[in-house]
Coordinates of C-alpha atoms in Angstrom, one line a residue:
Chain A
X18 CA 130.5 -29.7 -54.9
X19 CA 131.3 -30.6 -51.3
X20 CA 133.4 -33.7 -51.2
X21 CA 132.9 -34.6 -47.5
X22 CA 129.2 -34.4 -47.9
X23 CA 129.4 -36.8 -50.9
X24 CA 131.5 -39.2 -48.9
X25 CA 129.2 -39.2 -45.9
X26 CA 126.1 -39.6 -48.1
X27 CA 127.6 -42.4 -50.1
X28 CA 128.4 -44.3 -47.0
X29 CA 124.8 -43.7 -45.9
X30 CA 123.7 -45.1 -49.2
X31 CA 125.9 -48.2 -48.7
X32 CA 124.5 -48.8 -45.2
X33 CA 121.0 -48.4 -46.6
X34 CA 121.6 -51.0 -49.3
X35 CA 123.1 -53.5 -46.9
X36 CA 120.2 -53.0 -44.4
X37 CA 117.6 -53.4 -47.1
X38 CA 119.3 -56.6 -48.3
X39 CA 119.4 -57.9 -44.7
X40 CA 115.8 -57.0 -43.9
X41 CA 114.5 -58.8 -47.0
X42 CA 116.8 -61.8 -47.0
X43 CA 116.8 -63.0 -43.4
X44 CA 114.3 -65.5 -42.2
X45 CA 114.6 -64.6 -38.5
X46 CA 112.6 -61.8 -36.9
X47 CA 115.6 -60.6 -34.9
X48 CA 117.9 -60.5 -37.9
X49 CA 115.2 -58.5 -39.8
X50 CA 115.2 -56.0 -37.0
X51 CA 119.0 -55.7 -37.4
X52 CA 118.5 -54.9 -41.0
X53 CA 116.0 -52.2 -40.2
X54 CA 118.5 -50.7 -37.6
X55 CA 121.1 -50.4 -40.3
X56 CA 118.7 -48.6 -42.6
X57 CA 117.8 -46.2 -39.7
X58 CA 121.4 -45.6 -38.9
X59 CA 122.0 -44.7 -42.6
X60 CA 119.2 -42.1 -42.2
X61 CA 120.9 -40.7 -39.1
X62 CA 124.1 -40.4 -40.9
X63 CA 122.5 -38.5 -43.8
X64 CA 120.7 -36.1 -41.4
X65 CA 123.9 -35.3 -39.5
X66 CA 125.8 -34.9 -42.8
X67 CA 123.1 -32.5 -44.2
X68 CA 123.2 -30.6 -40.9
X69 CA 127.0 -30.3 -40.9
X70 CA 127.6 -29.3 -44.5
X71 CA 124.5 -27.4 -45.5
X72 CA 122.8 -25.9 -42.4
X73 CA 125.1 -26.0 -39.3
X74 CA 123.1 -23.2 -37.7
X75 CA 119.7 -25.0 -37.7
X76 CA 119.4 -26.9 -34.5
X77 CA 116.1 -28.5 -35.4
X78 CA 118.0 -30.9 -37.6
X79 CA 119.8 -32.4 -34.6
X80 CA 116.5 -32.6 -32.7
X81 CA 115.2 -34.7 -35.6
X82 CA 118.3 -37.0 -35.2
X83 CA 117.3 -37.4 -31.5
X84 CA 113.8 -38.4 -32.5
X85 CA 115.0 -41.0 -35.0
X86 CA 117.2 -42.4 -32.2
X87 CA 114.1 -42.7 -30.1
X88 CA 112.3 -44.4 -33.0
X89 CA 115.2 -46.9 -33.3
X90 CA 114.7 -47.8 -29.6
X91 CA 111.0 -48.0 -29.9
X92 CA 111.2 -50.2 -33.0
X93 CA 113.4 -52.6 -31.2
X94 CA 111.2 -52.7 -28.1
X95 CA 108.0 -53.4 -30.0
X96 CA 109.8 -55.8 -32.3
X97 CA 111.1 -57.8 -29.4
X98 CA 107.8 -57.7 -27.6
X99 CA 106.2 -59.3 -30.7
X100 CA 109.1 -61.8 -30.9
X101 CA 108.6 -62.8 -27.3
X102 CA 104.8 -63.3 -27.7
X103 CA 105.3 -65.3 -30.9
X104 CA 108.0 -67.4 -29.5
X105 CA 105.8 -68.2 -26.5
X106 CA 102.9 -69.3 -28.6
X107 CA 104.6 -70.9 -31.6
X108 CA 108.0 -71.8 -30.4
X109 CA 110.0 -70.0 -33.1
X110 CA 110.3 -66.6 -34.7
X111 CA 111.1 -67.9 -38.2
X112 CA 109.2 -65.7 -40.7
X113 CA 108.8 -68.6 -43.1
X114 CA 106.5 -70.2 -40.6
X115 CA 104.4 -67.1 -40.0
X116 CA 101.7 -67.7 -42.6
X117 CA 98.5 -67.1 -40.4
X118 CA 97.6 -63.9 -42.1
X119 CA 98.2 -65.2 -45.7
X120 CA 94.9 -65.2 -47.6
Chain B
X8 CA 154.1 -34.2 -22.0
X9 CA 150.6 -34.0 -20.5
X10 CA 149.8 -37.4 -21.8
X11 CA 153.0 -38.9 -20.3
X12 CA 152.3 -37.4 -16.9
X13 CA 148.7 -38.7 -17.0
X14 CA 149.8 -42.2 -18.1
X15 CA 152.4 -42.3 -15.3
X16 CA 149.7 -41.2 -12.8
X17 CA 147.4 -43.8 -14.2
X18 CA 149.9 -46.6 -13.8
X19 CA 150.8 -45.5 -10.3
X20 CA 147.1 -45.2 -9.4
X21 CA 146.4 -48.7 -10.7
X22 CA 149.3 -50.1 -8.7
X23 CA 148.2 -48.4 -5.5
X24 CA 144.6 -49.6 -6.0
X25 CA 145.9 -53.1 -6.5
X26 CA 147.8 -52.8 -3.2
X27 CA 144.7 -51.5 -1.5
X28 CA 142.6 -54.4 -2.9
X29 CA 145.1 -56.9 -1.7
X30 CA 145.0 -55.3 1.7
X31 CA 141.2 -55.4 1.7
X32 CA 141.1 -59.0 0.7
X33 CA 143.9 -60.6 2.6
X34 CA 144.2 -58.2 5.5
X35 CA 147.9 -57.4 5.2
X36 CA 149.7 -54.5 3.6
X37 CA 152.3 -55.7 1.1
X38 CA 153.5 -53.1 -1.4
X39 CA 155.3 -55.7 -3.6
X40 CA 152.4 -58.2 -3.8
X41 CA 150.7 -56.9 -7.1
X42 CA 154.0 -56.9 -8.9
X43 CA 154.7 -60.5 -7.9
X44 CA 151.2 -61.6 -8.8
X45 CA 151.4 -59.9 -12.2
X46 CA 154.8 -61.6 -12.9
X47 CA 153.3 -64.9 -11.8
X48 CA 150.3 -64.5 -14.1
X49 CA 152.5 -63.6 -17.0
X50 CA 154.6 -66.7 -16.5
X51 CA 151.7 -69.1 -16.2
X52 CA 150.4 -71.4 -18.9
X53 CA 147.7 -69.9 -21.2
X54 CA 144.9 -72.4 -21.6
X55 CA 142.7 -72.0 -24.6
X56 CA 139.2 -73.5 -24.0
X57 CA 137.9 -76.0 -26.6
X58 CA 135.5 -74.7 -29.3
X59 CA 135.8 -71.2 -28.0
X60 CA 134.9 -68.1 -30.0
X61 CA 138.5 -67.2 -30.4
X62 CA 138.0 -63.6 -31.6
X63 CA 135.7 -62.7 -28.7
X64 CA 138.0 -64.5 -26.2
X65 CA 141.0 -62.4 -27.3
X66 CA 139.2 -59.1 -27.8
X67 CA 137.1 -59.0 -24.6
X68 CA 139.8 -58.1 -22.1
X69 CA 141.4 -55.7 -24.5
X70 CA 138.1 -53.9 -25.1
X71 CA 137.6 -53.7 -21.4
X72 CA 141.0 -52.0 -21.0
X73 CA 140.2 -49.6 -23.8
X74 CA 136.9 -48.7 -22.3
X75 CA 138.6 -47.9 -18.9
X76 CA 141.3 -45.9 -20.6
X77 CA 138.8 -43.8 -22.6
X78 CA 136.9 -43.2 -19.4
X79 CA 140.0 -41.9 -17.7
X80 CA 140.7 -39.6 -20.7
X81 CA 138.1 -37.1 -19.6
X82 CA 139.0 -36.9 -15.9
X83 CA 141.1 -33.9 -15.0
X84 CA 144.0 -34.4 -12.7
X85 CA 144.7 -30.7 -12.2
X86 CA 143.8 -27.6 -14.2
X87 CA 145.2 -28.3 -17.7
X88 CA 146.2 -31.9 -16.8
X89 CA 143.6 -33.7 -18.8
X90 CA 143.8 -35.8 -22.0
X91 CA 140.9 -34.2 -23.7
X92 CA 138.6 -31.6 -22.2
X93 CA 135.5 -32.5 -24.2
X94 CA 132.5 -30.2 -24.0
X95 CA 130.5 -33.3 -23.4
X96 CA 132.9 -35.0 -21.1
X97 CA 130.4 -36.3 -18.5
X98 CA 128.4 -38.0 -21.2
X99 CA 131.5 -39.3 -22.8
X100 CA 132.4 -41.0 -19.5
X101 CA 129.1 -42.8 -19.7
X102 CA 129.7 -43.8 -23.3
X103 CA 133.1 -45.3 -22.5
X104 CA 131.8 -47.2 -19.5
X105 CA 128.9 -48.6 -21.6
X106 CA 131.6 -50.6 -23.4
X107 CA 132.4 -52.4 -20.1
X108 CA 129.1 -54.2 -20.7
X109 CA 130.0 -55.1 -24.2
X110 CA 133.5 -56.3 -23.2
X111 CA 132.1 -58.5 -20.4
X112 CA 129.5 -60.0 -22.8
X113 CA 132.3 -60.8 -25.3
X114 CA 134.6 -62.2 -22.6
X115 CA 131.7 -64.2 -21.2
X116 CA 130.5 -65.6 -24.5
X117 CA 134.0 -66.3 -25.9
X118 CA 135.4 -69.1 -23.9
X119 CA 132.4 -71.4 -24.3
X120 CA 132.0 -72.0 -20.6
X121 CA 128.7 -72.1 -18.7
X122 CA 129.8 -70.0 -15.7
X123 CA 131.5 -67.4 -17.9
X124 CA 128.5 -67.1 -20.1
X125 CA 126.1 -66.7 -17.1
X126 CA 128.4 -64.1 -15.7
X127 CA 128.4 -62.1 -18.9
X128 CA 124.6 -62.2 -19.5
X129 CA 124.0 -61.5 -15.8
X130 CA 125.9 -58.2 -16.2
X131 CA 123.6 -57.3 -19.1
X132 CA 120.6 -58.1 -16.9
X133 CA 121.8 -55.7 -14.3
X134 CA 122.5 -53.0 -16.8
X135 CA 119.6 -50.8 -16.0
X136 CA 120.2 -51.3 -12.3
X137 CA 123.5 -49.4 -12.4
X138 CA 123.6 -47.4 -15.6
X139 CA 120.4 -45.5 -14.9
X140 CA 121.7 -44.5 -11.5
X141 CA 125.0 -43.3 -13.0
X142 CA 123.4 -41.3 -15.8
X143 CA 120.7 -39.7 -13.6
X144 CA 123.1 -38.6 -10.9
X145 CA 125.5 -37.2 -13.5
X146 CA 122.5 -35.3 -14.9
X147 CA 122.0 -33.6 -11.5
X148 CA 125.7 -32.8 -11.3
X149 CA 125.7 -31.3 -14.8
X150 CA 122.6 -29.3 -13.9
X151 CA 124.5 -27.5 -11.1
X152 CA 127.6 -26.9 -13.2
X153 CA 125.4 -25.9 -16.2
X154 CA 127.9 -27.8 -18.3
X155 CA 128.9 -31.3 -19.3
X156 CA 132.6 -30.5 -19.3
X157 CA 134.4 -32.2 -16.4
X158 CA 136.7 -29.2 -15.7
X159 CA 133.6 -26.9 -15.4
X160 CA 132.0 -29.4 -13.1
X161 CA 135.0 -29.2 -10.8
X162 CA 135.1 -25.4 -10.8
X163 CA 131.4 -25.2 -10.1
X164 CA 132.1 -26.8 -6.7
X165 CA 134.3 -24.1 -5.5
X166 CA 131.8 -22.8 -2.9
X167 CA 130.4 -26.1 -1.8
X168 CA 131.3 -29.7 -2.8
X169 CA 128.6 -31.7 -4.5
X170 CA 128.8 -34.3 -1.8
X171 CA 127.1 -31.8 0.6
X172 CA 125.0 -30.2 -2.1
X173 CA 123.4 -33.5 -3.4
X174 CA 124.2 -36.2 -0.9
X175 CA 121.6 -38.6 -2.3
X176 CA 123.3 -38.4 -5.7
X177 CA 126.6 -39.2 -4.1
X178 CA 125.5 -42.3 -2.3
X179 CA 123.6 -43.6 -5.4
X180 CA 126.6 -42.9 -7.6
X181 CA 129.1 -44.7 -5.4
X182 CA 126.7 -47.7 -5.2
X183 CA 126.2 -47.8 -8.9
X184 CA 129.9 -47.4 -9.5
X185 CA 130.5 -50.5 -7.3
X186 CA 128.0 -52.4 -9.4
X187 CA 129.7 -51.2 -12.6
X188 CA 133.2 -52.2 -11.4
X189 CA 131.7 -55.5 -10.0
X190 CA 133.1 -54.9 -6.5
X191 CA 131.7 -56.8 -3.5
X192 CA 129.0 -57.1 -2.3
X193 CA 127.6 -56.7 -5.9
X194 CA 130.3 -58.6 -7.7
X195 CA 127.7 -60.6 -9.5
X196 CA 129.4 -61.3 -12.9
X197 CA 132.4 -62.9 -11.2
X198 CA 130.7 -63.9 -7.9
X199 CA 133.1 -66.3 -6.1
X200 CA 130.3 -68.0 -4.2
X201 CA 127.9 -69.0 -7.0
X202 CA 129.7 -68.6 -10.3
X203 CA 133.3 -69.8 -9.4
X204 CA 134.9 -66.8 -11.0
X205 CA 132.3 -66.2 -13.6
X206 CA 133.7 -64.1 -16.5
X207 CA 137.2 -64.6 -15.1
X208 CA 136.8 -68.4 -14.8
X209 CA 138.2 -69.5 -18.2
X210 CA 140.9 -66.9 -18.4
X211 CA 144.5 -67.8 -17.5
X212 CA 148.0 -66.3 -17.8
X213 CA 148.5 -63.1 -19.7
X214 CA 144.9 -62.8 -20.7
X215 CA 143.8 -62.9 -17.1
X216 CA 146.5 -60.3 -16.3
X217 CA 145.0 -58.0 -18.9
X218 CA 141.5 -58.6 -17.6
X219 CA 142.6 -57.8 -14.0
X220 CA 144.5 -54.7 -15.1
X221 CA 141.4 -53.5 -17.0
X222 CA 139.3 -54.0 -13.9
X223 CA 141.8 -51.9 -11.9
X224 CA 141.6 -49.1 -14.6
X225 CA 137.8 -49.1 -14.3
X226 CA 137.9 -48.9 -10.5
X227 CA 140.4 -46.0 -10.8
X228 CA 138.2 -44.3 -13.5
X229 CA 135.1 -44.6 -11.3
X230 CA 136.9 -43.5 -8.1
X231 CA 138.4 -40.5 -9.9
X232 CA 135.0 -39.7 -11.5
X233 CA 133.5 -39.7 -8.0
X234 CA 136.2 -37.4 -6.8
X235 CA 135.6 -35.1 -9.8
X236 CA 131.8 -35.1 -9.7
X237 CA 131.2 -35.0 -5.9
X238 CA 134.4 -34.2 -3.9
X239 CA 135.6 -31.1 -5.8
X240 CA 138.3 -32.7 -7.9
X241 CA 141.5 -30.8 -7.5
X242 CA 140.0 -28.1 -5.2
X243 CA 141.5 -27.9 -1.7
X244 CA 143.9 -25.7 0.4
X245 CA 147.6 -26.1 1.0
X246 CA 148.5 -29.1 -1.2
X247 CA 149.1 -28.8 -4.9
X248 CA 146.1 -29.5 -7.2
X249 CA 147.2 -33.0 -8.4
X250 CA 147.8 -34.2 -4.8
X251 CA 144.2 -33.3 -3.9
X252 CA 142.9 -35.3 -6.9
X253 CA 145.1 -38.2 -6.1
X254 CA 144.2 -38.2 -2.4
X255 CA 140.5 -38.0 -3.0
X256 CA 140.6 -40.7 -5.7
X257 CA 142.5 -43.1 -3.5
X258 CA 140.2 -42.4 -0.5
X259 CA 137.1 -43.1 -2.6
X260 CA 138.8 -46.3 -4.0
X261 CA 139.7 -47.4 -0.5
X262 CA 136.1 -46.8 0.7
X263 CA 134.7 -48.8 -2.2
X264 CA 137.1 -51.6 -1.8
X265 CA 136.9 -52.0 2.0
X266 CA 133.3 -51.2 2.9
X267 CA 131.6 -53.8 0.7
X268 CA 133.7 -56.6 2.1
X269 CA 131.8 -56.6 5.3
X270 CA 128.4 -57.1 3.7
X271 CA 127.0 -60.4 2.4
X272 CA 126.8 -60.7 -1.4
X273 CA 123.5 -59.4 -2.8
X274 CA 121.4 -61.8 -4.8
X275 CA 120.8 -60.7 -8.3
X276 CA 117.1 -60.4 -8.1
X277 CA 117.3 -58.5 -4.9
X278 CA 119.9 -56.1 -6.4
X279 CA 117.6 -55.4 -9.3
X280 CA 114.5 -54.9 -7.1
X281 CA 116.3 -52.4 -4.8
X282 CA 117.9 -50.6 -7.7
X283 CA 114.7 -50.3 -9.8
X284 CA 112.2 -49.6 -7.0
X285 CA 114.3 -47.5 -4.7
X286 CA 117.3 -46.3 -6.6
X287 CA 115.7 -44.9 -9.7
X288 CA 112.9 -43.0 -7.9
X289 CA 115.5 -41.6 -5.5
X290 CA 117.7 -40.5 -8.4
X291 CA 114.7 -38.7 -10.0
X292 CA 113.9 -37.0 -6.7
X293 CA 117.5 -36.0 -6.6
X294 CA 117.3 -34.3 -10.0
X295 CA 114.1 -32.4 -8.9
X296 CA 115.7 -31.4 -5.6
X297 CA 118.9 -30.2 -7.2
X298 CA 116.9 -28.2 -9.8
X299 CA 114.8 -26.5 -7.1
X300 CA 117.9 -25.7 -5.0
X301 CA 119.8 -24.4 -8.0
X302 CA 116.9 -22.1 -8.9
X303 CA 116.2 -20.9 -5.3
X304 CA 119.5 -20.7 -3.5
X305 CA 122.5 -19.3 -5.4
X306 CA 125.5 -21.3 -4.1
Chain C
X17 CA 141.4 -29.7 -41.7
X18 CA 139.1 -30.5 -44.6
X19 CA 141.3 -33.2 -46.1
X20 CA 141.8 -34.8 -42.7
X21 CA 138.1 -34.7 -42.1
X22 CA 137.5 -36.4 -45.5
X23 CA 140.1 -39.1 -44.7
X24 CA 138.6 -39.8 -41.3
X25 CA 135.1 -40.0 -42.8
X26 CA 136.3 -42.5 -45.4
X27 CA 138.1 -44.6 -42.7
X28 CA 135.2 -44.8 -40.3
X29 CA 132.7 -45.1 -43.1
X30 CA 134.6 -48.1 -44.5
X31 CA 134.6 -49.6 -41.0
X32 CA 130.8 -49.0 -40.7
X33 CA 130.2 -50.6 -44.1
X34 CA 132.5 -53.5 -43.4
X35 CA 130.9 -54.3 -40.1
X36 CA 127.5 -53.9 -41.7
X37 CA 128.4 -56.6 -44.2
X38 CA 129.8 -58.9 -41.5
X39 CA 126.4 -58.7 -39.8
X40 CA 124.8 -60.8 -42.5
X41 CA 127.8 -62.9 -43.5
X42 CA 128.7 -64.5 -40.1
X43 CA 127.0 -67.6 -38.9
X44 CA 127.4 -66.8 -35.2
X45 CA 124.5 -64.7 -34.0
X46 CA 126.3 -63.1 -31.1
X47 CA 129.1 -62.0 -33.5
X48 CA 126.4 -60.7 -35.8
X49 CA 124.9 -58.4 -33.1
X50 CA 128.4 -57.3 -31.9
X51 CA 129.3 -56.5 -35.6
X52 CA 126.2 -54.4 -35.8
X53 CA 127.2 -52.6 -32.6
X54 CA 130.6 -51.8 -34.1
X55 CA 129.0 -50.6 -37.3
X56 CA 126.9 -48.2 -35.3
X57 CA 129.9 -47.1 -33.2
X58 CA 131.7 -46.3 -36.5
X59 CA 128.7 -44.2 -37.5
X60 CA 128.9 -42.4 -34.1
X61 CA 132.6 -41.8 -34.8
X62 CA 131.6 -40.3 -38.1
X63 CA 129.3 -37.9 -36.2
X64 CA 132.3 -36.9 -34.1
X65 CA 134.3 -36.3 -37.2
X66 CA 131.5 -34.1 -38.5
X67 CA 131.8 -32.1 -35.2
X68 CA 128.4 -33.2 -33.9
X69 CA 130.0 -34.1 -30.6
X70 CA 126.9 -34.5 -28.5
X71 CA 125.1 -36.7 -31.0
X72 CA 128.2 -38.8 -31.7
X73 CA 128.8 -39.5 -28.0
X74 CA 125.1 -40.2 -27.6
X75 CA 125.0 -42.6 -30.5
X76 CA 128.1 -44.5 -29.2
X77 CA 126.5 -44.8 -25.8
X78 CA 123.0 -45.8 -26.8
X79 CA 124.1 -48.3 -29.4
X80 CA 126.4 -50.2 -27.0
X81 CA 123.4 -51.1 -24.8
X82 CA 120.9 -51.5 -27.6
X83 CA 123.0 -54.0 -29.5
X84 CA 123.9 -55.9 -26.3
X85 CA 120.2 -56.4 -25.8
X86 CA 119.9 -57.5 -29.4
X87 CA 122.6 -60.1 -28.7
X88 CA 120.7 -61.7 -25.8
X89 CA 117.5 -61.8 -27.9
X90 CA 119.5 -63.6 -30.6
X91 CA 120.7 -66.2 -28.1
X92 CA 117.2 -66.6 -26.8
X93 CA 115.4 -67.0 -30.1
X94 CA 117.8 -68.7 -32.5
X95 CA 118.2 -72.4 -32.8
X96 CA 122.0 -72.1 -33.3
X97 CA 123.3 -68.9 -31.7
X98 CA 126.9 -70.0 -31.8
X99 CA 126.9 -70.7 -35.5
X100 CA 128.4 -74.2 -35.1
X101 CA 125.9 -75.8 -37.4
X102 CA 126.4 -73.4 -40.3
X103 CA 122.6 -73.2 -40.9
X104 CA 121.3 -71.1 -43.8
X105 CA 119.1 -68.5 -42.4
X106 CA 118.2 -66.7 -45.6
X107 CA 115.4 -66.8 -48.2
X108 CA 114.6 -64.9 -51.4
X109 CA 118.3 -64.1 -51.8
X110 CA 118.2 -63.0 -55.4
X111 CA 115.3 -60.6 -54.8
X112 CA 117.0 -59.1 -51.7
X113 CA 120.3 -58.6 -53.5
X114 CA 118.5 -56.9 -56.4
X115 CA 116.5 -54.7 -54.0
X116 CA 119.5 -53.7 -51.9
X117 CA 121.6 -53.1 -55.1
X118 CA 118.9 -51.0 -56.7
X119 CA 118.4 -49.0 -53.5
X120 CA 122.2 -48.4 -53.3
X121 CA 122.5 -47.4 -57.0
X122 CA 119.4 -45.1 -56.9
X123 CA 120.7 -43.4 -53.7
X124 CA 124.2 -43.0 -55.2
X125 CA 122.7 -41.6 -58.5
X126 CA 120.7 -39.0 -56.5
X127 CA 123.7 -38.1 -54.4
X128 CA 126.1 -37.7 -57.3
X129 CA 123.6 -36.2 -59.7
X130 CA 122.4 -33.4 -57.4
X131 CA 124.6 -30.4 -57.4
X132 CA 125.5 -29.7 -53.8
X133 CA 127.0 -26.2 -54.0
X134 CA 128.3 -23.5 -51.8
X135 CA 130.9 -22.9 -49.2
X136 CA 130.4 -24.9 -46.0
X137 CA 129.2 -22.5 -43.3
X138 CA 131.2 -22.5 -40.0
X139 CA 130.1 -24.8 -37.2
X140 CA 129.4 -23.5 -33.7
X141 CA 131.6 -24.9 -30.9
X142 CA 130.6 -28.1 -29.1
X143 CA 129.4 -26.4 -25.9
X144 CA 127.3 -23.9 -27.9
X145 CA 125.8 -26.7 -29.9
X146 CA 124.8 -28.6 -26.7
X147 CA 123.3 -25.5 -25.3
X148 CA 121.4 -24.7 -28.5
X149 CA 120.1 -28.2 -28.7
X150 CA 118.8 -27.9 -25.1
X151 CA 117.0 -24.7 -25.9
X152 CA 115.6 -26.2 -29.0
X153 CA 114.3 -29.3 -27.2
X154 CA 112.7 -27.3 -24.4
X155 CA 111.6 -24.3 -26.5
X156 CA 110.4 -24.5 -30.1
X157 CA 110.4 -28.3 -30.4
X158 CA 109.1 -29.1 -27.0
X159 CA 105.8 -30.5 -28.3
X160 CA 107.6 -32.9 -30.5
X161 CA 110.0 -33.9 -27.7
X162 CA 107.0 -34.6 -25.4
X163 CA 105.4 -36.6 -28.2
X164 CA 108.5 -38.7 -28.5
X165 CA 108.5 -39.3 -24.8
X166 CA 104.9 -40.4 -25.0
X167 CA 105.7 -42.6 -27.9
X168 CA 108.4 -44.3 -25.9
X169 CA 106.1 -44.7 -22.9
X170 CA 103.4 -46.2 -25.2
X171 CA 105.9 -48.6 -26.7
X172 CA 107.1 -49.7 -23.3
X173 CA 103.6 -50.4 -22.1
X174 CA 102.6 -52.1 -25.3
X175 CA 105.7 -54.3 -25.5
X176 CA 105.3 -55.3 -21.9
X177 CA 101.6 -56.1 -22.5
X178 CA 102.4 -58.2 -25.6
X179 CA 105.3 -60.0 -24.0
X180 CA 103.8 -60.7 -20.6
X181 CA 102.9 -64.4 -20.0
X182 CA 99.2 -65.1 -20.2
X183 CA 98.0 -65.9 -16.7
X184 CA 96.4 -69.3 -16.1
X185 CA 92.8 -69.0 -15.0
X186 CA 92.3 -70.3 -11.4
X187 CA 89.0 -72.0 -11.7

């Protein structure tokens, strides 16, 4: 039983829950990206907590955190690229209106 | 005790920089002028714009001040005279200064005024133009010191100051610092000519006093960072350590305040183009050059 | 030390969760982006509490700029960025609440059900950590690091290609 680890992981879980709610409930693409960012930050928090309280001598864990940070930036870049393209062609990034791919 | 000395030095430094700026702008040296202006600002009416985002309006200047103070916290005044000697001090300086951007966006968005909002977003648009230059030049400095700690960076310059070791980095850092502290000729977020005060336009009274004070702290932080990273910090003969730091910081601040006044204000697009197309490749070349020198010549 | 660490973790964690909730509760989109920024900053502060100094400072630095960029995209793409009209920007609220709640409960159950045991090993100093991370990046994990760099480059090119305005044909 490591209380600090439990606290950090519980907060990670809470951030994950909020992010999941946001990503599913928002209608705007930018807000959905914000939800995904929250989920990813929860993942970051968990990784740092595991590194600190279980394996502080393994540096590869921190490298993985760096990679996830890069993924966050990439996710934002690509998401906003799509948002710009969609806004230009359709005039909005509301996901309720994006039904072109629906069968 | 250390904290009290540093706070006193900070207050004194801000006041001296205010005197210097007044001298640069109005062309006369008046040591009492900033005190009088500050008292006048505190006594003035505080106008609250209509339909403002009250929270951002109030928090913006304070966050700017906090960012400046955090940046100062990792700058050594003398051996041992530092608030926190972080092992990642040089990176922490960047992190603190990144919040200048956030504070300006908040201060620009808050008052619900067109000029203020354009000023705030314009600062975001310039972000890569100054931030990349600061980060990349600090990378080269840290490469020579083989450490991110600011005290180690100072001691690494015992044989030769970084200004001679990596002059390209020095020039780029000072220019980027002027962009970050919105000093002329790149004072685009508050440009007097085209934005009528920009971010500062809607602030009055005590809030404007906080905003101006925060700006002075940021100028001081950047000047002392230049002294630490490139001019050997407290290193120097005869005088005590703190006096060298103070003299170098004030000299850099004076240079930044006076030199830019004689140039026409840069247009935003031109600033971005120069910074992206010339500044960033030069900064990368600087990193390679410093790496090669550090490997080949042991200084 | 351990009690202080736990208390600071709770404090910054509560701040992170609170700002995370504010993100989806406020009507003003700029406020929403800045709230996300402060949530991430609180997470960075938690890294600092957990003695991962380099990562904490890096998180605090990167998120400031990332979320500012988020804010301007909000202003560009939303009909009512200031939140004056109090528009409802949500759909399938019940489903999302259930999904978020179930995710939270499942994660909590795993966390509190698993038996984390053992003494916490000592942590190397911040300077050694940074040096070790550098050796890791340019040593054993260099290939992954390079792959990440390529990934960023690809994303940059792809995003620019997608976002660039289609050129009008001259003829």
